[in-house]
């Protein structure tokens, strides 16, 4: 409720879709701590989580990100040609994550260390992702089936938004941030109406952003369109933080662990051809019998037992993730 009210105040508007319920569907599953998923549904969010999961910063941020999508990607949204809607993931997921992070921090629901860790996590995604150099069109084509590609697009969008906000704040001497640009876009989407909004042309993003950042088109092309590196200014998180050098080790199952886990028949899906699972012998369509993995620790081997389709033979596959 705190976050919902904060979003309405941030956008200087009444709650969108008045009277419509917003439901959190919580499904308890046997999962290690740190392994949870939040998935948007119609007027709801599905949270799949272990019973012992603490209400930590990472979970608060993931839930808040989904709630923020009512504004970023719904109230403020851009049109796309049929079949290219996924190319807006940098905005719908990435910018929504940035806004959720900033607002949680302002409300005292995300500690400075949580904010630092969230940013370091996004940097680690880009540092370890095999798709980090892919442009937006290529990345979006993979995102529907590959969770690593989806995470890469989200992290890129969030860091790009953080960078742009720091640029705007520096140019305006603290008078404006990216949130002000989003408020301007919401006004355009409403076009004088009270609550209903219409999709904006993609050009509206650069046109509106350029009023605060004359280099907006160049930055967007380099980072989002082309997939270039995101260099965060030292002041991006405020004066109490500074940029440093880190080493990242990412857990990479090499297949779509989440979809496989919830598949009713236990079929393995999303095996990446160049990933560790494929190299160890896992195949799409294998039927999962058991899985042992520690998803927050890439140093612990993954052990999978599957049944091969068309046979009764069980195959044990072990590899470093």
XYZ file of C-alpha atoms in Angstrom:
321
model
C 0.000 0.000 0.000
C 2.909 2.318 0.814
C 4.448 1.720 -2.603
C 1.118 2.098 -4.416
C 0.491 5.475 -2.770
C 4.073 6.540 -3.405
C 3.719 5.830 -7.117
C 0.557 7.920 -7.355
C 2.314 10.790 -5.595
C 5.429 10.425 -7.742
C 3.391 10.756 -10.927
C 1.280 13.530 -9.388
C -1.887 11.619 -10.212
C -4.671 9.626 -8.666
C -4.362 5.865 -8.648
C -4.834 4.505 -12.169
C -7.769 2.199 -12.945
C -9.896 3.347 -9.964
C -11.762 0.521 -8.296
C -9.810 -2.227 -10.034
C -8.362 -4.755 -7.546
C -4.651 -5.496 -7.482
C -3.953 -9.010 -6.273
C -0.794 -10.738 -5.084
C -0.945 -14.475 -5.697
C 1.565 -16.165 -3.397
C 2.495 -19.780 -4.169
C 4.751 -21.525 -1.665
C 7.193 -23.980 -3.208
C 10.231 -25.857 -2.047
C 13.001 -23.421 -3.014
C 16.347 -22.315 -1.618
C 16.537 -18.840 -0.091
C 17.089 -16.230 -2.798
C 15.318 -18.283 -5.452
C 11.938 -16.687 -6.131
C 10.058 -15.365 -9.149
C 7.541 -12.571 -9.624
C 5.458 -12.763 -12.777
C 2.931 -10.150 -13.959
C -0.617 -11.353 -14.570
C -3.790 -9.432 -15.428
C -4.354 -7.069 -12.476
C -2.097 -9.239 -10.314
C 1.388 -10.502 -9.601
C 2.228 -14.171 -9.136
C 4.944 -14.722 -6.525
C 6.498 -18.182 -6.332
C 8.630 -18.382 -3.239
C 9.978 -20.733 -0.588
C 8.292 -20.691 2.818
C 11.504 -19.576 4.577
C 12.275 -16.674 2.196
C 12.903 -13.466 4.193
C 11.204 -10.200 3.218
C 14.591 -8.836 2.104
C 15.445 -5.934 -0.202
C 15.722 -8.082 -3.316
C 12.212 -9.512 -2.851
C 10.722 -6.107 -1.988
C 12.286 -4.663 -5.135
C 11.049 -7.496 -7.359
C 7.480 -7.082 -6.069
C 7.629 -3.288 -6.335
C 8.913 -3.536 -9.897
C 5.795 -5.424 -10.951
C 3.544 -2.866 -9.245
C 5.460 -0.050 -10.976
C 4.608 -1.592 -14.338
C 1.054 -0.270 -13.887
C 2.640 3.098 -14.610
C 5.702 2.238 -16.696
C 4.527 0.052 -19.552
C 0.820 0.563 -18.868
C -0.073 4.192 -18.112
C 3.051 5.355 -19.955
C 3.589 3.033 -22.882
C 4.949 3.196 -26.401
C 3.518 1.725 -29.569
C 5.417 -0.922 -31.491
C 4.862 -2.671 -34.842
C 3.092 -6.043 -34.540
C 5.592 -8.696 -33.528
C 8.060 -6.167 -32.108
C 6.439 -5.510 -28.725
C 9.273 -7.305 -26.907
C 11.686 -4.615 -28.069
C 10.135 -2.314 -25.445
C 11.418 -4.513 -22.606
C 14.198 -2.021 -21.853
C 11.415 0.437 -20.862
C 8.597 -1.764 -19.555
C 10.914 -3.836 -17.343
C 14.174 -1.884 -17.105
C 12.893 1.651 -16.497
C 10.174 0.219 -14.236
C 12.909 -1.415 -12.146
C 14.789 1.882 -11.908
C 11.665 3.772 -10.763
C 10.815 1.044 -8.234
C 14.350 1.173 -6.809
C 14.384 4.952 -6.458
C 10.949 5.123 -4.866
C 11.590 2.286 -2.408
C 14.776 4.056 -1.321
C 12.945 7.362 -0.827
C 10.228 5.655 1.202
C 12.822 4.028 3.455
C 11.851 0.553 2.225
C 15.239 -0.064 0.608
C 18.398 0.601 2.595
C 21.458 2.258 1.007
C 23.202 -1.123 1.047
C 20.172 -2.725 -0.641
C 20.314 -0.057 -3.358
C 24.013 -0.605 -3.829
C 23.538 -4.370 -4.016
C 20.681 -4.034 -6.523
C 22.838 -1.850 -8.779
C 25.800 -4.204 -8.419
C 23.466 -7.053 -9.339
C 22.410 -5.314 -12.541
C 26.050 -4.614 -13.390
C 26.873 -8.263 -12.739
C 24.164 -9.367 -15.186
C 25.764 -7.329 -17.968
C 29.273 -8.393 -16.944
C 28.470 -12.105 -17.144
C 25.696 -12.325 -19.743
C 26.580 -14.004 -23.054
C 24.194 -11.510 -24.683
C 25.669 -8.338 -23.182
C 26.861 -7.010 -26.559
C 23.657 -7.874 -28.431
C 21.628 -4.964 -29.786
C 18.058 -4.435 -28.639
C 16.382 -6.128 -31.624
C 18.488 -9.293 -31.349
C 18.144 -9.383 -27.572
C 14.368 -9.009 -27.664
C 14.092 -11.904 -30.125
C 15.737 -14.148 -27.515
C 14.017 -12.723 -24.447
C 10.712 -14.577 -24.828
C 12.413 -17.958 -24.390
C 15.682 -17.215 -22.619
C 15.640 -15.906 -19.024
C 19.262 -14.722 -19.307
C 18.329 -12.558 -22.299
C 15.319 -11.168 -20.391
C 17.496 -10.361 -17.396
C 20.048 -8.700 -19.682
C 17.404 -6.460 -21.244
C 16.011 -5.495 -17.833
C 19.435 -4.733 -16.353
C 20.438 -2.676 -19.385
C 17.233 -0.632 -19.225
C 17.565 -0.015 -15.474
C 21.207 1.087 -15.701
C 20.511 3.219 -18.763
C 17.705 4.942 -16.847
C 19.969 5.509 -13.848
C 22.655 6.999 -16.079
C 20.183 9.299 -17.848
C 18.772 10.473 -14.542
C 22.271 11.381 -13.310
C 22.972 13.275 -16.548
C 19.707 15.209 -16.277
C 20.300 16.028 -12.610
C 23.813 17.317 -13.364
C 22.640 19.444 -16.309
C 19.695 20.914 -14.363
C 21.782 21.443 -11.202
C 19.498 19.183 -9.211
C 16.214 20.627 -10.446
C 15.124 17.625 -12.520
C 15.627 13.859 -12.783
C 14.350 11.124 -15.055
C 11.143 10.966 -13.017
C 10.257 14.454 -14.289
C 10.605 13.215 -17.875
C 8.267 10.307 -17.100
C 5.696 12.723 -15.618
C 5.879 14.768 -18.832
C 5.299 11.604 -20.854
C 2.298 10.686 -18.704
C 0.768 14.090 -19.444
C 1.254 13.470 -23.173
C -0.310 10.014 -22.880
C -3.338 11.427 -21.071
C -3.792 14.248 -23.539
C -6.070 16.196 -21.206
C -8.041 13.167 -19.956
C -8.410 12.247 -16.296
C -7.183 8.645 -16.229
C -7.276 7.009 -19.663
C -4.006 7.004 -21.577
C -3.035 6.239 -25.162
C 0.184 4.690 -26.498
C 2.872 7.180 -27.437
C 4.994 6.974 -30.592
C 8.517 5.652 -29.866
C 9.933 9.025 -30.908
C 8.257 10.636 -27.869
C 10.929 9.164 -25.599
C 13.867 10.894 -27.308
C 11.883 14.045 -28.051
C 10.948 14.502 -24.393
C 14.314 13.415 -23.016
C 16.216 15.751 -25.344
C 14.740 18.791 -23.587
C 16.912 17.871 -20.590
C 19.718 15.967 -22.330
C 20.763 17.197 -25.806
C 22.791 13.988 -26.269
C 19.807 11.730 -25.514
C 19.491 10.299 -29.034
C 23.192 9.462 -29.190
C 23.187 7.788 -25.767
C 20.042 5.785 -26.500
C 21.440 4.500 -29.791
C 24.769 3.525 -28.246
C 23.413 1.805 -25.137
C 19.939 0.473 -25.933
C 19.852 0.096 -29.713
C 23.439 -1.071 -30.220
C 23.996 -2.783 -26.866
C 27.018 -0.733 -25.805
C 28.437 -0.617 -22.288
C 26.724 1.511 -19.629
C 29.158 3.788 -17.797
C 27.541 5.088 -14.605
C 28.706 8.499 -13.365
C 30.022 8.538 -9.793
C 27.015 10.600 -8.723
C 24.465 8.170 -10.195
C 23.457 6.834 -6.745
C 24.188 10.057 -4.892
C 27.192 11.494 -3.041
C 27.550 8.583 -0.587
C 28.497 6.107 -3.328
C 31.381 5.855 -5.728
C 32.079 3.584 -8.671
C 34.569 0.769 -8.194
C 35.806 -2.413 -9.820
C 34.178 -5.719 -8.959
C 34.454 -9.365 -9.855
C 31.246 -11.248 -10.600
C 30.443 -14.937 -10.727
C 27.009 -15.707 -12.161
C 24.930 -18.821 -11.627
C 24.086 -20.069 -15.123
C 21.932 -23.190 -15.295
C 22.156 -23.166 -19.094
C 18.421 -23.805 -19.493
C 15.139 -22.176 -18.478
C 15.084 -23.386 -14.913
C 11.906 -21.509 -13.969
C 9.760 -22.773 -16.871
C 11.091 -26.303 -16.427
C 10.323 -26.220 -12.717
C 6.669 -25.284 -13.209
C 6.007 -27.434 -16.306
C 3.281 -29.926 -15.422
C 5.089 -32.788 -17.159
C 8.535 -31.733 -15.952
C 9.906 -31.248 -19.458
C 13.231 -29.475 -19.746
C 13.035 -26.364 -21.907
C 15.229 -23.495 -23.045
C 18.507 -25.401 -23.220
C 21.040 -22.924 -24.613
C 23.251 -24.522 -27.241
C 26.450 -22.914 -25.940
C 25.575 -23.218 -22.252
C 26.928 -25.548 -19.559
C 23.823 -27.759 -19.488
C 23.965 -28.503 -23.220
C 27.692 -29.228 -23.029
C 26.991 -31.682 -20.195
C 24.364 -33.488 -22.301
C 21.011 -32.037 -21.232
C 18.435 -31.830 -24.028
C 15.165 -29.999 -24.582
C 12.300 -32.416 -23.915
C 14.124 -34.449 -21.276
C 11.760 -35.196 -18.385
C 13.044 -33.913 -15.075
C 13.166 -36.505 -12.293
C 15.248 -34.584 -9.761
C 17.341 -31.431 -9.564
C 20.001 -30.427 -7.058
C 21.313 -26.856 -7.352
C 22.142 -23.878 -5.183
C 20.985 -20.968 -7.297
C 22.788 -18.305 -5.276
C 26.145 -20.118 -5.421
C 27.770 -20.851 -8.777
C 30.547 -22.843 -7.096
C 28.175 -25.696 -6.203
C 27.728 -28.241 -9.040
C 24.303 -28.818 -10.556
C 23.102 -32.411 -10.604
C 20.102 -33.334 -12.742
C 18.420 -36.702 -13.247
C 16.189 -36.951 -16.323
C 14.333 -39.561 -18.311
C 14.950 -39.455 -22.046
C 11.756 -39.349 -24.178
C 11.057 -42.645 -25.892
C 13.120 -44.592 -23.374
C 12.810 -45.658 -19.781
C 16.463 -44.875 -19.173
C 17.388 -42.377 -16.510
C 20.345 -40.115 -17.237
C 22.354 -38.301 -14.581
C 23.949 -35.033 -15.669
C 26.324 -32.981 -13.499
C 28.137 -29.757 -14.369
C 29.475 -26.486 -13.024
C 26.941 -23.669 -13.456
